[in-house]
Short mmCIF file of C-alpha atoms and ligand atoms in Angstrom, two decimals:
data_model
loop_
_atom_site.label_atom_id
_atom_site.label_comp_id
_atom_site.label_asym_id
_atom_site.label_seq_id
_atom_site.Cartn_x
_atom_site.Cartn_y
_atom_site.Cartn_z
CA MET A 1 -60.89 59.50 -44.69
CA LYS A 2 -64.09 57.55 -46.21
CA ASN A 3 -66.62 58.99 -47.79
CA THR A 4 -70.45 58.62 -47.16
CA LYS A 5 -70.77 55.88 -49.73
CA GLU A 6 -68.17 53.55 -48.30
CA HIS A 7 -69.53 54.00 -45.03
CA ILE A 8 -72.60 53.10 -46.25
CA ILE A 9 -71.33 49.73 -47.84
CA ASP A 10 -69.53 49.02 -44.37
CA ILE A 11 -72.76 49.16 -42.74
CA LEU A 12 -74.27 47.35 -45.23
CA ILE A 13 -71.62 44.69 -45.12
CA GLU A 14 -71.52 44.20 -41.15
CA ASN A 15 -75.25 43.61 -41.68
CA LYS A 16 -75.27 41.51 -44.47
CA GLY A 17 -78.30 38.81 -44.35
CA ARG A 18 -80.73 41.18 -42.46
CA TYR A 19 -82.39 44.48 -43.15
CA ILE A 20 -81.44 47.57 -41.72
CA SER A 21 -83.58 50.70 -41.93
CA GLY A 22 -82.15 53.97 -43.45
CA GLU A 23 -83.30 55.72 -39.94
CA ASP A 24 -80.65 53.40 -38.11
CA ILE A 25 -77.90 54.08 -40.97
CA SER A 26 -78.71 57.78 -40.67
CA GLU A 27 -78.25 57.55 -36.86
CA LYS A 28 -75.43 55.51 -36.94
CA LEU A 29 -73.86 58.21 -39.92
CA GLY A 30 -74.72 61.40 -38.15
CA ILE A 31 -76.50 62.48 -41.52
CA SER A 32 -80.11 62.57 -42.97
CA ARG A 33 -82.17 59.87 -44.40
CA ALA A 34 -82.08 61.52 -47.83
CA SER A 35 -78.30 61.65 -47.78
CA ILE A 36 -78.71 57.69 -47.24
CA TRP A 37 -81.29 57.31 -49.88
CA LYS A 38 -78.63 59.21 -52.35
CA GLY A 39 -75.79 57.20 -51.36
CA ILE A 40 -77.76 54.08 -51.78
CA GLN A 41 -78.93 54.93 -55.05
CA ALA A 42 -74.94 55.71 -56.29
CA LEU A 43 -74.19 52.62 -54.92
CA LYS A 44 -76.71 50.47 -56.77
CA LYS A 45 -75.55 52.76 -60.30
CA GLU A 46 -72.02 50.99 -59.14
CA GLY A 47 -73.17 47.53 -59.88
CA TYR A 48 -74.37 46.75 -56.14
CA ASP A 49 -77.24 44.74 -55.83
CA ILE A 50 -79.03 46.31 -53.01
CA ASP A 51 -82.70 45.53 -52.14
CA SER A 52 -84.96 48.08 -50.46
CA LYS A 53 -87.96 47.30 -48.67
CA SER A 54 -90.69 49.34 -47.45
CA GLY A 55 -90.50 49.17 -43.05
CA ALA A 56 -87.63 46.93 -43.22
CA GLY A 57 -84.59 49.04 -45.15
CA TYR A 58 -81.91 48.27 -46.95
CA THR A 59 -80.33 45.13 -47.44
CA LEU A 60 -76.99 43.91 -49.37
CA ILE A 61 -78.03 40.78 -51.80
CA GLY A 62 -76.01 37.77 -52.51
CA LYS A 63 -72.58 37.57 -51.39
CA ILE A 64 -70.06 40.26 -51.45
CA GLU A 65 -67.23 38.20 -52.68
CA GLU A 66 -69.24 37.36 -56.23
CA GLN A 67 -69.28 41.26 -56.94
CA ALA A 68 -67.00 42.38 -58.95
CA MET A 69 -63.94 44.19 -56.64
CA SER A 70 -64.79 47.68 -55.35
CA PRO A 71 -62.59 50.10 -53.41
CA TYR A 72 -65.45 49.83 -50.67
CA GLU A 73 -64.96 46.14 -49.81
CA ILE A 74 -60.77 46.48 -50.28
CA LYS A 75 -61.24 49.54 -47.57
CA HIS A 76 -63.81 47.77 -45.30
CA LYS A 77 -62.02 46.98 -42.15
CA LEU A 78 -58.84 47.84 -44.01
CA ASN A 79 -56.01 48.55 -40.99
CA THR A 80 -53.69 50.80 -42.54
CA LYS A 81 -52.86 54.89 -42.22
CA TYR A 82 -52.40 55.71 -46.12
CA ILE A 83 -51.55 52.53 -47.88
CA ALA A 84 -54.73 52.20 -50.39
CA GLN A 85 -56.86 54.54 -47.86
CA ASN A 86 -57.31 56.07 -51.84
CA ILE A 87 -58.10 53.47 -54.30
CA HIS A 88 -58.93 54.04 -58.02
CA TYR A 89 -60.82 51.19 -59.58
CA PHE A 90 -61.17 50.37 -63.04
CA GLU A 91 -62.88 47.27 -64.66
CA SER A 92 -60.87 47.45 -67.20
CA ILE A 93 -57.73 49.98 -68.21
CA ASP A 94 -54.48 50.03 -70.30
CA SER A 95 -52.03 49.24 -67.43
CA THR A 96 -52.50 50.21 -63.58
CA ASN A 97 -48.61 51.35 -63.76
CA ILE A 98 -49.35 53.82 -66.57
CA GLN A 99 -52.49 55.26 -64.81
CA ALA A 100 -50.58 55.39 -61.42
CA SER A 101 -47.76 57.75 -63.46
CA LYS A 102 -50.50 60.07 -64.65
CA ILE A 103 -52.27 60.87 -61.52
CA SER A 104 -48.97 60.49 -59.08
CA ASP A 105 -48.20 64.43 -58.87
CA LYS A 106 -51.47 64.59 -57.46
CA SER A 107 -51.89 61.89 -55.67
CA SER A 108 -51.29 61.09 -52.13
CA GLU A 109 -48.34 58.45 -51.04
CA GLY A 110 -49.90 55.25 -50.99
CA THR A 111 -52.72 55.62 -53.67
CA VAL A 112 -53.44 52.43 -55.15
CA ILE A 113 -55.12 51.80 -58.79
CA ILE A 114 -56.50 48.65 -59.58
CA ALA A 115 -57.88 46.83 -62.26
CA ASP A 116 -59.84 43.78 -63.02
CA ALA A 117 -58.50 43.79 -66.42
CA GLN A 118 -55.43 45.16 -68.46
CA THR A 119 -55.29 45.71 -72.07
CA ASP A 120 -51.72 46.53 -72.41
CA GLY A 121 -50.29 45.14 -69.04
CA LYS A 122 -46.78 45.78 -68.60
CA GLY A 123 -43.88 43.05 -67.54
CA ARG A 124 -40.56 43.58 -66.93
CA THR A 125 -38.30 44.14 -69.49
CA GLY A 126 -40.36 45.55 -72.22
CA LYS A 127 -42.75 42.22 -72.10
CA LYS A 128 -46.23 42.01 -71.77
CA TRP A 129 -48.40 40.85 -68.75
CA LEU A 130 -51.13 38.83 -69.73
CA SER A 131 -53.75 40.46 -67.52
CA LYS A 132 -57.54 39.08 -69.05
CA GLN A 133 -60.62 39.91 -67.08
CA ASN A 134 -60.73 38.65 -63.47
CA ALA A 135 -57.89 36.11 -64.64
CA GLY A 136 -55.90 37.72 -61.85
CA ILE A 137 -54.96 40.63 -59.72
CA TYR A 138 -53.86 43.85 -60.97
CA PHE A 139 -52.90 46.99 -58.92
CA SER A 140 -49.94 49.58 -58.75
CA ILE A 141 -49.09 51.49 -55.61
CA ILE A 142 -47.96 55.00 -55.91
CA LEU A 143 -45.20 55.85 -53.18
CA LYS A 144 -42.84 58.91 -52.49
CA PRO A 145 -40.17 57.77 -50.11
CA ASP A 146 -37.19 60.42 -49.24
CA ILE A 147 -34.58 57.73 -49.66
CA PRO A 148 -31.48 57.95 -51.69
CA LEU A 149 -31.77 56.77 -55.35
CA PHE A 150 -29.79 53.70 -54.91
CA LYS A 151 -31.95 52.22 -52.01
CA ALA A 152 -35.12 52.03 -54.37
CA SER A 153 -34.55 48.98 -55.92
CA PHE A 154 -34.79 47.09 -52.73
CA LEU A 155 -38.27 47.99 -52.96
CA THR A 156 -39.24 45.38 -55.24
CA GLN A 157 -37.82 42.97 -52.68
CA VAL A 158 -39.60 44.09 -50.12
CA THR A 159 -42.61 43.94 -52.10
CA GLY A 160 -41.72 40.05 -52.82
CA ALA A 161 -41.47 39.16 -49.19
CA VAL A 162 -44.53 41.20 -48.69
CA ILE A 163 -46.50 39.02 -51.38
CA ALA A 164 -44.88 35.67 -49.96
CA GLU A 165 -46.00 36.65 -46.86
CA THR A 166 -49.67 37.55 -47.30
CA LEU A 167 -49.79 34.03 -49.58
CA GLY A 168 -48.25 31.99 -46.64
CA SER A 169 -50.65 33.91 -44.59
CA LEU A 170 -53.66 32.62 -46.24
CA ASN A 171 -52.13 28.91 -46.27
CA ILE A 172 -50.66 29.11 -50.05
CA PRO A 173 -47.34 28.23 -50.05
CA CYS A 174 -45.01 29.92 -52.64
CA GLU A 175 -41.47 30.83 -52.92
CA ILE A 176 -39.60 33.84 -53.75
CA LYS A 177 -36.97 33.25 -57.13
CA TRP A 178 -34.53 35.52 -56.53
CA PRO A 179 -35.03 38.52 -56.70
CA ASN A 180 -39.02 38.94 -56.62
CA ASP A 181 -40.97 36.51 -58.93
CA ILE A 182 -43.05 34.60 -56.76
CA VAL A 183 -43.37 30.75 -57.51
CA ILE A 184 -45.81 27.99 -56.53
CA ASN A 185 -44.59 24.49 -57.35
CA HIS A 186 -41.51 25.91 -59.49
CA LYS A 187 -43.92 28.35 -61.96
CA LYS A 188 -44.28 31.82 -61.59
CA ILE A 189 -47.63 33.12 -60.38
CA ALA A 190 -47.06 36.55 -59.54
CA GLY A 191 -44.23 39.47 -61.10
CA ILE A 192 -43.39 42.69 -59.81
CA LEU A 193 -42.51 45.89 -62.11
CA THR A 194 -41.08 48.90 -60.24
CA GLU A 195 -40.82 52.02 -62.19
CA MET A 196 -39.46 55.37 -60.94
CA ASN A 197 -39.62 58.95 -61.75
CA ALA A 198 -36.61 60.75 -60.53
CA GLU A 199 -34.10 63.44 -60.84
CA ILE A 200 -30.33 62.82 -60.18
CA ASP A 201 -30.64 63.03 -56.73
CA ARG A 202 -34.26 63.04 -55.76
CA ILE A 203 -37.09 60.52 -56.31
CA ASN A 204 -40.37 62.04 -57.57
CA TYR A 205 -42.30 58.81 -57.10
CA ILE A 206 -41.93 55.30 -57.72
CA ILE A 207 -44.82 52.96 -58.51
CA VAL A 208 -44.75 49.29 -57.76
CA GLY A 209 -46.94 47.42 -59.85
CA ILE A 210 -48.05 43.75 -58.78
CA GLY A 211 -49.81 41.20 -60.88
CA ILE A 212 -51.04 37.85 -59.50
CA ASN A 213 -52.65 35.06 -61.57
CA ILE A 214 -55.56 33.84 -60.09
CA ASN A 215 -57.07 31.67 -62.53
CA ALA A 216 -55.30 32.69 -65.92
CA ASN A 217 -55.62 28.81 -66.83
CA LYS A 218 -54.53 29.07 -70.43
CA PHE A 219 -50.84 29.86 -71.05
CA ASP A 220 -49.76 29.28 -74.10
CA ASP A 221 -47.33 26.17 -74.65
CA GLU A 222 -44.24 28.14 -74.11
CA LEU A 223 -45.23 29.96 -71.27
CA SER A 224 -46.90 27.47 -69.21
CA LYS A 225 -43.54 25.77 -68.84
CA THR A 226 -42.68 28.30 -66.60
CA ALA A 227 -46.10 30.29 -65.73
CA SER A 228 -49.46 29.49 -63.93
CA SER A 229 -51.45 30.52 -61.65
CA ILE A 230 -52.88 29.98 -57.91
CA GLU A 231 -55.99 27.91 -58.88
CA ASN A 232 -53.91 26.27 -61.39
CA GLU A 233 -51.71 24.85 -58.69
CA GLY A 234 -54.67 23.74 -56.32
CA TYR A 235 -55.32 26.85 -53.98
CA ILE A 236 -58.25 28.65 -53.78
CA ILE A 237 -57.88 32.72 -52.76
CA ASP A 238 -60.34 35.38 -51.86
CA LYS A 239 -58.87 38.54 -53.67
CA ILE A 240 -60.18 41.23 -51.17
CA GLU A 241 -58.56 39.17 -48.20
CA PHE A 242 -55.44 39.17 -50.24
CA LEU A 243 -55.52 42.70 -50.60
CA ARG A 244 -56.49 43.92 -47.22
CA LYS A 245 -53.48 41.66 -45.87
CA PHE A 246 -50.94 42.81 -48.42
CA PHE A 247 -51.63 46.50 -47.48
CA GLU A 248 -51.27 45.83 -43.88
CA LEU A 249 -47.73 44.31 -44.31
CA PHE A 250 -46.87 46.28 -47.12
CA GLU A 251 -47.47 49.44 -44.94
CA THR A 252 -45.47 47.87 -41.99
CA CYS A 253 -42.53 46.70 -44.07
CA TYR A 254 -42.62 49.81 -46.14
CA GLU A 255 -42.26 51.87 -42.76
CA ASN A 256 -39.27 49.80 -41.99
CA PHE A 257 -37.70 50.14 -44.82
CA LYS A 258 -37.70 53.79 -44.94
CA ASN A 259 -35.75 53.49 -41.35
CA ASP A 260 -33.70 51.23 -42.72
CA ASP A 261 -34.64 48.07 -41.12
CA ASN A 262 -35.23 45.41 -43.18
CA LYS A 263 -34.35 42.47 -40.92
CA GLN A 264 -38.27 40.90 -41.11
CA VAL A 265 -38.43 41.24 -45.13
CA LEU A 266 -34.53 39.90 -45.14
CA LYS A 267 -35.82 36.97 -43.14
CA THR A 268 -38.46 36.26 -45.47
CA LEU A 269 -35.74 36.79 -48.75
CA ARG A 270 -34.09 33.97 -46.97
CA GLU A 271 -36.41 31.56 -45.64
CA LYS A 272 -38.73 31.58 -48.91
CA SER A 273 -36.19 31.26 -51.37
CA ALA A 274 -36.46 28.91 -54.23
CA VAL A 275 -32.54 29.16 -54.85
CA LEU A 276 -30.62 29.29 -51.76
CA GLY A 277 -28.70 25.79 -50.95
CA LYS A 278 -29.33 24.95 -54.62
CA GLU A 279 -26.93 24.73 -57.83
CA ILE A 280 -28.34 26.91 -60.53
CA TYR A 281 -27.85 29.05 -63.74
CA VAL A 282 -26.46 32.23 -63.69
CA ILE A 283 -26.93 33.76 -67.18
CA LYS A 284 -25.12 37.11 -67.77
CA LYS A 285 -25.30 37.98 -71.65
CA GLY A 286 -26.72 34.69 -72.77
CA GLU A 287 -23.98 32.66 -70.92
CA LYS A 288 -24.73 30.34 -68.90
CA GLU A 289 -23.12 29.46 -65.58
CA ILE A 290 -23.69 26.64 -63.25
CA CYS A 291 -23.07 28.02 -59.31
CA PHE A 292 -23.98 27.02 -56.11
CA ALA A 293 -26.47 29.87 -54.23
CA GLU A 294 -24.84 30.81 -50.77
CA ASN A 295 -26.82 33.30 -49.61
CA ILE A 296 -28.90 36.71 -49.91
CA ASP A 297 -26.74 39.24 -48.34
CA ASP A 298 -28.11 42.47 -45.98
CA ASN A 299 -28.76 44.60 -49.33
CA GLY A 300 -30.93 41.93 -51.16
CA ASN A 301 -27.73 40.58 -53.66
CA LEU A 302 -27.54 37.16 -54.35
CA VAL A 303 -24.30 35.68 -53.21
CA VAL A 304 -23.07 32.56 -55.04
CA ARG A 305 -20.40 30.13 -55.37
CA ASN A 306 -19.12 29.88 -58.76
CA GLN A 307 -17.09 26.48 -60.00
CA PHE A 308 -14.00 27.47 -59.04
CA GLY A 309 -14.95 27.71 -55.34
CA LEU A 310 -14.75 31.55 -55.36
CA ASN A 311 -17.70 33.38 -54.18
CA GLU A 312 -19.44 36.42 -56.19
CA THR A 313 -22.02 39.01 -55.51
CA ILE A 314 -24.90 38.99 -57.92
CA PHE A 315 -26.70 42.49 -58.07
CA THR A 316 -29.86 42.46 -59.06
CA GLY A 317 -30.89 43.59 -62.60
CA GLU A 318 -27.58 42.60 -63.92
CA ILE A 319 -28.29 38.84 -64.09
CA SER A 320 -30.97 36.36 -64.28
CA ILE A 321 -30.71 32.80 -62.94
CA ARG A 322 -32.58 29.55 -63.88
CA GLY A 323 -33.12 26.30 -62.37
CA LEU A 324 -30.85 23.12 -63.75
CA GLU A 325 -34.22 21.38 -64.53
CA SER A 326 -36.89 23.93 -64.70
CA TYR A 327 -37.50 27.73 -64.72
CA ILE A 328 -36.44 27.27 -60.86
C1 BTN B 1 -43.06 40.82 -64.45
O1 BTN B 1 -42.94 41.14 -65.43
O2 BTN B 1 -42.63 40.02 -63.49
C2 BTN B 1 -43.91 41.93 -63.37
C3 BTN B 1 -45.44 41.93 -64.10
C4 BTN B 1 -45.90 43.17 -63.14
C5 BTN B 1 -47.22 43.29 -63.77
C6 BTN B 1 -48.14 44.12 -62.99
S1 BTN B 1 -49.88 44.14 -63.29
C7 BTN B 1 -50.25 45.89 -62.34
C8 BTN B 1 -49.52 46.32 -63.19
N1 BTN B 1 -49.45 47.20 -64.03
C9 BTN B 1 -48.47 46.48 -65.11
O3 BTN B 1 -48.88 47.34 -66.45
N2 BTN B 1 -48.05 45.97 -65.17
C10 BTN B 1 -47.79 45.74 -63.49
#
């Protein structure tokens, strides 16, 4: 359910470039002009540049995409039932995953925490995730699926497939380095950190955290061998458009996942794989072995052929892989 401010911003966005009177807005929303005025003042306080002219009404100044991201813009025309219908936005926060876990008990499924910067962004395996102001998209989704525990890890691959499909739909070609790093030109531009709170036989909640490097153009020498950003690789992305498309596709794929239908996701994982059909290093406890990546099975595991011609199934989390000459 949208609140008054969200309805007002929707109308201002729809009428961008012209003034709309308080009376018209009040008629459209069926609420008093005083409430419209209050809503406009609240939006201005939040940083919206709204001009008012007596006799003409209100207009949104400047390009909305130049302003800081806000829940209203993301929710404007967002076509989902519950994913991102509830958004908590922060200019800066320690970590959206940490914030998500703090509020998960009281939050409904699909609630999203999004920030323009993180001071303590978390990567996988205890690493840090660089999250400078406006350099990327950092967000977490709270999920409460009623599924057996062993199925939960596939959710990370569902998310990877949705990121890849969304970027593809925006004409940004990317690949998936199994199991779930998103790469462009062999460099990682997005990562997913899935965390779970569960009892022995029951999931309380899952937090899927997603970090996408948009214009994080200064990586140190070591990191720049393996990491990059969408802009560094020559593509432009509209954050809001990305998020809207992502949330819509995520809801569809997540619903299918809960119903044990992962056909669409598996198709994407295979078609956009950066490793299938290639020789790769499989690294287990520091030991490197060259293998041929044959397939991704229906459970999302990587099937490789080793040097003795035998097939091995690699489970996510157990092993890491690298390209023979580069990150992948
Ligand atoms: C990885 O190491 O590949 C996973 C990186 C995940 C980073 C995202 S940014 C939003 C969310 N909040 C965090 O602290 N981490 C995840």
